[in-house]
Tab-separated table of C-alpha atoms in Angstrom:
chain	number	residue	atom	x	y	z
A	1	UNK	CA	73.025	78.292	80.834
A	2	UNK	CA	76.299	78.091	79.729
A	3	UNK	CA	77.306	74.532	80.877
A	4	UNK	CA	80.103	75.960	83.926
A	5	UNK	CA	79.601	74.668	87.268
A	6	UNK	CA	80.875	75.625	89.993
A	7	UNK	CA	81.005	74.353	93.868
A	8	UNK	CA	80.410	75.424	96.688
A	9	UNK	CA	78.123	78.212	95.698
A	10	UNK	CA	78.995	80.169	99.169
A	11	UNK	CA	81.646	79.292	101.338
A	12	UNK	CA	82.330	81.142	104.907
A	13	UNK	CA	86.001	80.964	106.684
A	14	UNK	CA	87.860	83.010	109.023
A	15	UNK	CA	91.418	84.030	108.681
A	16	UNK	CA	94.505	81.868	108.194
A	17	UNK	CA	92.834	79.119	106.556
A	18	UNK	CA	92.787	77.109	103.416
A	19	UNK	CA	89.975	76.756	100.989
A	20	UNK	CA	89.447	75.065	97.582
A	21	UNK	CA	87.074	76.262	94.625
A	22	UNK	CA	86.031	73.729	92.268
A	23	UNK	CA	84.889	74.367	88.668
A	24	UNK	CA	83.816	71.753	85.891
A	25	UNK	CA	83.764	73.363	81.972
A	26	UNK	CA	81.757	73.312	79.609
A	27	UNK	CA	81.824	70.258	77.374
A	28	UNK	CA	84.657	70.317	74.468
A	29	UNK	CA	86.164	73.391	76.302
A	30	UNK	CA	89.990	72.481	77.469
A	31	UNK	CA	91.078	76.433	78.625
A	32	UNK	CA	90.107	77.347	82.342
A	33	UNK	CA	90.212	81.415	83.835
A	34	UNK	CA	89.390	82.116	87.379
A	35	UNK	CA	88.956	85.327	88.401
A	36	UNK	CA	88.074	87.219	91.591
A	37	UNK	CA	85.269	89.772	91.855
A	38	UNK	CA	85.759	92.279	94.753
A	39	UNK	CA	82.125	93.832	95.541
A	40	UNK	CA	81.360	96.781	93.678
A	41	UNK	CA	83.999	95.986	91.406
A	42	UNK	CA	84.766	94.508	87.813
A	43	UNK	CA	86.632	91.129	87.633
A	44	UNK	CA	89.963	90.526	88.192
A	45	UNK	CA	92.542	88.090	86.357
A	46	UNK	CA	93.302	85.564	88.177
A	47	UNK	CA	95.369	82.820	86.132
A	48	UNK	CA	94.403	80.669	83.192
A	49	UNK	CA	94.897	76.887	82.733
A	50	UNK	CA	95.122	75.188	78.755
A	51	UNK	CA	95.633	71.391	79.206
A	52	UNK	CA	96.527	71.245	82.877
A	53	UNK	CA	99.482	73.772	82.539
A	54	UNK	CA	99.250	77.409	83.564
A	55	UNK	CA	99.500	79.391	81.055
A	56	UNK	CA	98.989	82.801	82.240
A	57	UNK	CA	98.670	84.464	85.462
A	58	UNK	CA	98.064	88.071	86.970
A	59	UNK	CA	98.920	89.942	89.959
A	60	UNK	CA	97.979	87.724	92.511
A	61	UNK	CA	100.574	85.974	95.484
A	62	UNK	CA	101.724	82.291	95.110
A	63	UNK	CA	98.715	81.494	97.886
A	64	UNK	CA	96.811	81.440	95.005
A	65	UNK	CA	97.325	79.287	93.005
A	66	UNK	CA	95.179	75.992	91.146
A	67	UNK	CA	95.153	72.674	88.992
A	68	UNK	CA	93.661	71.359	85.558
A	69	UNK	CA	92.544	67.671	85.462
A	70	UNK	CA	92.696	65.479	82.553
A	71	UNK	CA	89.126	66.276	82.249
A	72	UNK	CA	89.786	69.901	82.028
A	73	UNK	CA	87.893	70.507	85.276
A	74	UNK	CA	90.115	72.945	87.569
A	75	UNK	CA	90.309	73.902	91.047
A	76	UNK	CA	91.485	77.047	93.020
A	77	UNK	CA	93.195	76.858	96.009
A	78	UNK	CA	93.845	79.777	98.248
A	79	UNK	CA	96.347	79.201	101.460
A	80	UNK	CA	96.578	81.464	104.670
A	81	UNK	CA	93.258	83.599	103.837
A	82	UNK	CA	93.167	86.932	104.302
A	83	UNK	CA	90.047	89.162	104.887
A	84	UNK	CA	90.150	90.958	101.511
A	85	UNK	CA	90.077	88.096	99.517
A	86	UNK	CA	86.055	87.744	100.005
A	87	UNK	CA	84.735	88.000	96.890
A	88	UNK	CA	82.608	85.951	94.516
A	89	UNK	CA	85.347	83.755	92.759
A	90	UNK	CA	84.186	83.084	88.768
A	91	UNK	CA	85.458	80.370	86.594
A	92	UNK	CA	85.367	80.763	82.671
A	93	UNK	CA	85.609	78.141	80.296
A	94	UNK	CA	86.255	78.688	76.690
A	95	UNK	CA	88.294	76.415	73.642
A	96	UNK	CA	91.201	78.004	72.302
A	97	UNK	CA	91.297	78.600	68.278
A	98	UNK	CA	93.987	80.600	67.954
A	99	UNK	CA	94.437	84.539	68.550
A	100	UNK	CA	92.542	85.358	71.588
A	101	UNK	CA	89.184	85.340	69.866
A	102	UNK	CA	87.710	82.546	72.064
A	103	UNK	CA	84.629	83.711	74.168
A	104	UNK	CA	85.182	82.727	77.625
A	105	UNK	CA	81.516	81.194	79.089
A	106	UNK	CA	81.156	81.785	83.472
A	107	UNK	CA	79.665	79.737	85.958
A	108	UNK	CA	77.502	80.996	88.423
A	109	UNK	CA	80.536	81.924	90.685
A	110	UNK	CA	80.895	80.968	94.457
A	111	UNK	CA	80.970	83.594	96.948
A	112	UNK	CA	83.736	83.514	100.000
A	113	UNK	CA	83.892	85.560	103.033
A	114	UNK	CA	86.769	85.560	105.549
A	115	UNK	CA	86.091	86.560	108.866
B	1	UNK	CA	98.701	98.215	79.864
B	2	UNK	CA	95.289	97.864	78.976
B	3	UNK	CA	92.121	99.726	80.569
B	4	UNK	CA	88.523	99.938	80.116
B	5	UNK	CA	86.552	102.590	81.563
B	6	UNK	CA	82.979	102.684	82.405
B	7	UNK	CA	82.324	106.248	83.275
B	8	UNK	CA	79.055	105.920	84.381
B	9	UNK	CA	78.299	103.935	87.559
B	10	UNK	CA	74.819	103.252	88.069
B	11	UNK	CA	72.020	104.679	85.390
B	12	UNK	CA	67.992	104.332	86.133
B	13	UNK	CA	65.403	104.326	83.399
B	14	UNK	CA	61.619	103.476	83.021
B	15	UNK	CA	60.898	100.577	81.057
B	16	UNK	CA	60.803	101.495	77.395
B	17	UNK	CA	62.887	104.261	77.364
B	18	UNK	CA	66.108	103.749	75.178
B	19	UNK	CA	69.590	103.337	77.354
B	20	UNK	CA	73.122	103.574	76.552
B	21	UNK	CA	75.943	102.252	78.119
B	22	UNK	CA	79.514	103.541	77.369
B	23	UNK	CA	82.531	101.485	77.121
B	24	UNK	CA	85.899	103.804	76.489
B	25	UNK	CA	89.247	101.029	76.092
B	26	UNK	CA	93.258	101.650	75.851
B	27	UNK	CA	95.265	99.668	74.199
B	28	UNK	CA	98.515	99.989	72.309
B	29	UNK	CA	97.942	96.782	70.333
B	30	UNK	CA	96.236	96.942	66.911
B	31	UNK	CA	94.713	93.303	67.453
B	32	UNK	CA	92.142	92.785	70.045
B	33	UNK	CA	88.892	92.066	71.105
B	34	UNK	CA	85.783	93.672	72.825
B	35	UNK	CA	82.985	92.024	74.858
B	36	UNK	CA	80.260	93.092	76.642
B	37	UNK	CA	79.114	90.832	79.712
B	38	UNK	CA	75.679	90.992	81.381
B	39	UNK	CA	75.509	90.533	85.171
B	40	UNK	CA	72.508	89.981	87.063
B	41	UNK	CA	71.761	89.771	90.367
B	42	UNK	CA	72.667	85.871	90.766
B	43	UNK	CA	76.207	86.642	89.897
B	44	UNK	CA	77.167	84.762	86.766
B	45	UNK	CA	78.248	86.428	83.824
B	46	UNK	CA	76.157	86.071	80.203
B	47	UNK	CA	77.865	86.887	77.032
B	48	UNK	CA	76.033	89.564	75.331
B	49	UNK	CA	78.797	90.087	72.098
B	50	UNK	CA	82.238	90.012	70.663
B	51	UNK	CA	83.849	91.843	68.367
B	52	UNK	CA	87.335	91.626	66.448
B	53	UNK	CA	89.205	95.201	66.312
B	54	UNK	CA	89.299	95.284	62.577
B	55	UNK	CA	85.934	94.912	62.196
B	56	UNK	CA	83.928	98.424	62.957
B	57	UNK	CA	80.383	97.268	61.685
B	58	UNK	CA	77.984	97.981	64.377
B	59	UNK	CA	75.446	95.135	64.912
B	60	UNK	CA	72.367	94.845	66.151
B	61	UNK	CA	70.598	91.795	68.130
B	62	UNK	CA	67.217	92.752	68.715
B	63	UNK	CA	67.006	95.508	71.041
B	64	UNK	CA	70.739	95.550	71.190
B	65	UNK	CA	72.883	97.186	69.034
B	66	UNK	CA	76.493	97.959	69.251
B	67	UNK	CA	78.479	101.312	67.787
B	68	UNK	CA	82.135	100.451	67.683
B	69	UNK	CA	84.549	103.325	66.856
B	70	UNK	CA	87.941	102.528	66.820
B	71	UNK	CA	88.832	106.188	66.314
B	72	UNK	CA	87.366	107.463	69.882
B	73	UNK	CA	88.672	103.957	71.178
B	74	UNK	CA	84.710	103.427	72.339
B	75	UNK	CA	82.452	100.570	71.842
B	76	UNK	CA	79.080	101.568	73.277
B	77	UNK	CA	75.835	99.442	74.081
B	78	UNK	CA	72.773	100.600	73.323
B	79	UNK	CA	69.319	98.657	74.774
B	80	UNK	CA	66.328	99.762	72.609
B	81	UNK	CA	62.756	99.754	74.753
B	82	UNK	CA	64.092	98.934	77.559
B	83	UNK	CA	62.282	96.304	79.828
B	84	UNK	CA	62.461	95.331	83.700
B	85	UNK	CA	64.050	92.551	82.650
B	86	UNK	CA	67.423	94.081	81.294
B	87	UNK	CA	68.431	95.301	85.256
B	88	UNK	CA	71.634	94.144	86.113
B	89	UNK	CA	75.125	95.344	85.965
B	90	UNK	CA	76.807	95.736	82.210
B	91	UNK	CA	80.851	94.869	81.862
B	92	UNK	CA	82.723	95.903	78.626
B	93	UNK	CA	86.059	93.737	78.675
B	94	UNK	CA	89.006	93.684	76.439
B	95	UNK	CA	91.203	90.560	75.353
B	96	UNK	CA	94.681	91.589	73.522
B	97	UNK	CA	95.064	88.834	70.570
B	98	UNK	CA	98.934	88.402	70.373
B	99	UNK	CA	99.486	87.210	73.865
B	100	UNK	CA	100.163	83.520	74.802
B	101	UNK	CA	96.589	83.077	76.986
B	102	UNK	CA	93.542	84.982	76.952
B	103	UNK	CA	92.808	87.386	80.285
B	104	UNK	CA	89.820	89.575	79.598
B	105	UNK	CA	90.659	93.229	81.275
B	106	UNK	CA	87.261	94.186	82.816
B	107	UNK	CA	85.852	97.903	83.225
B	108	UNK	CA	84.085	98.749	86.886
B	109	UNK	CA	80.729	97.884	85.378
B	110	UNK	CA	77.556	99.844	85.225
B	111	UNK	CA	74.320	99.134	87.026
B	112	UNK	CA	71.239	99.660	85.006
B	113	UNK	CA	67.946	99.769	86.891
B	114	UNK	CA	64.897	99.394	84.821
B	115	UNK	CA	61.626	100.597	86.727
B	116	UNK	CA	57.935	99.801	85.326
């Protein structure tokens, strides 16, 4: 186990609304990635938090969009849902030393469908 | 841009047969990194290996080995004796070194079903 959690684990909503992924990282870690896993399909960027500012993103609308705590833990919000983002939604932790070397450790992901 | 490509989509072998997953990357950075990610059927990703572009060693782990070769741009995966155990689906990712954060570029993935 790599010592990411995430919450919910599954998580059903219809159309329009609002829904919030949570993600705690592993211990000493202070960089957070989410990315979104279409089925079928290899993960997709997301954005990346380093102590509570975002500090990367990819091509994904402002209704996504997340936070950092002081405790590095991190949320992802996504506003007025749409049916194609179901997916399972992973978080990565990992503890920047410089040059991009950093492994990034997953959680066990939590899986949204939109009806 | 970057892209990994994982021609081959699904493979099925019977357990103790050698397998070999391919991993073809572009890039037009000279500094970057490889993984490959392990996926099974409970969804989370396991970190199987890095490796740094200037270093073309191949390494084994096992009954894993790696062949890196920057001049075909591929970094393959080879399981030796393969075992029921090693089904799941196999990502090769890239991460680009001189960027400010650190987004791993994913391939499609393959599946790899072991049989008994």
């Amino acid at each position: 186990e790599t010592g990411v959690t995430q919450s919910p684990t599954h998580l059903i909503k219809t159309r329009g609304q609002q829904v919030t992924l949570r993600c705690s990282s592993q211990s000493g870690h202070n960089t957070v990635s989410w990315y979104q896993q279409a089925l079928g399909q290899g993960p997709q960027f997301i954005f990346q938090y380093y102590r509570e500012e975002e500090n990367g993103r990819g091509n994904f609308p402002p209704r996504f969009s997340g936070l950092q705590f002081p405790n590095y833990s991190s949320e992802l919000n996504v506003n007025a849902l749409e049916l194609d983002d179901s997916a399972l939604y992973l978080c990565a932790s990992s503890f920047p030393s410089g040059g991009g070397q950093e492994t990034q450790y997953f959680g066990p992901g939590t899986r949204l469908l939109v009806l | 841009a970057q892209k990994v490509t994982q021609a081959q989509t699904e493979i099925s072998v019977v357990e103790k047969e050698d397998v070999t997953l391919d991993c073809v990357y572009e890039t037009r950075d000279t500094t970057y990194y490889l993984f490959w990610y392990k996926q099974p059927p409970s969804g989370e990703l396991v970190f199987l290996i890095r490796r740094n572009s200037f270093d073309e060693q191949n390494e084994i782990s096992g009954r894993y080995s790696w062949n890196f070769q920057k001049s075909t741009s591929s970094f393959n995966f080879t399981i030796t004796a393969s075992q029921v155990v090693d089904s799941a689906v196999y990502f090769c990712a890239l991460i680009l070194m001189n960027t400010g954060f650190q987004k791993l570029v994913f391939g499609t993935g393959t599946r790899l079903l072991v049989s008994p």
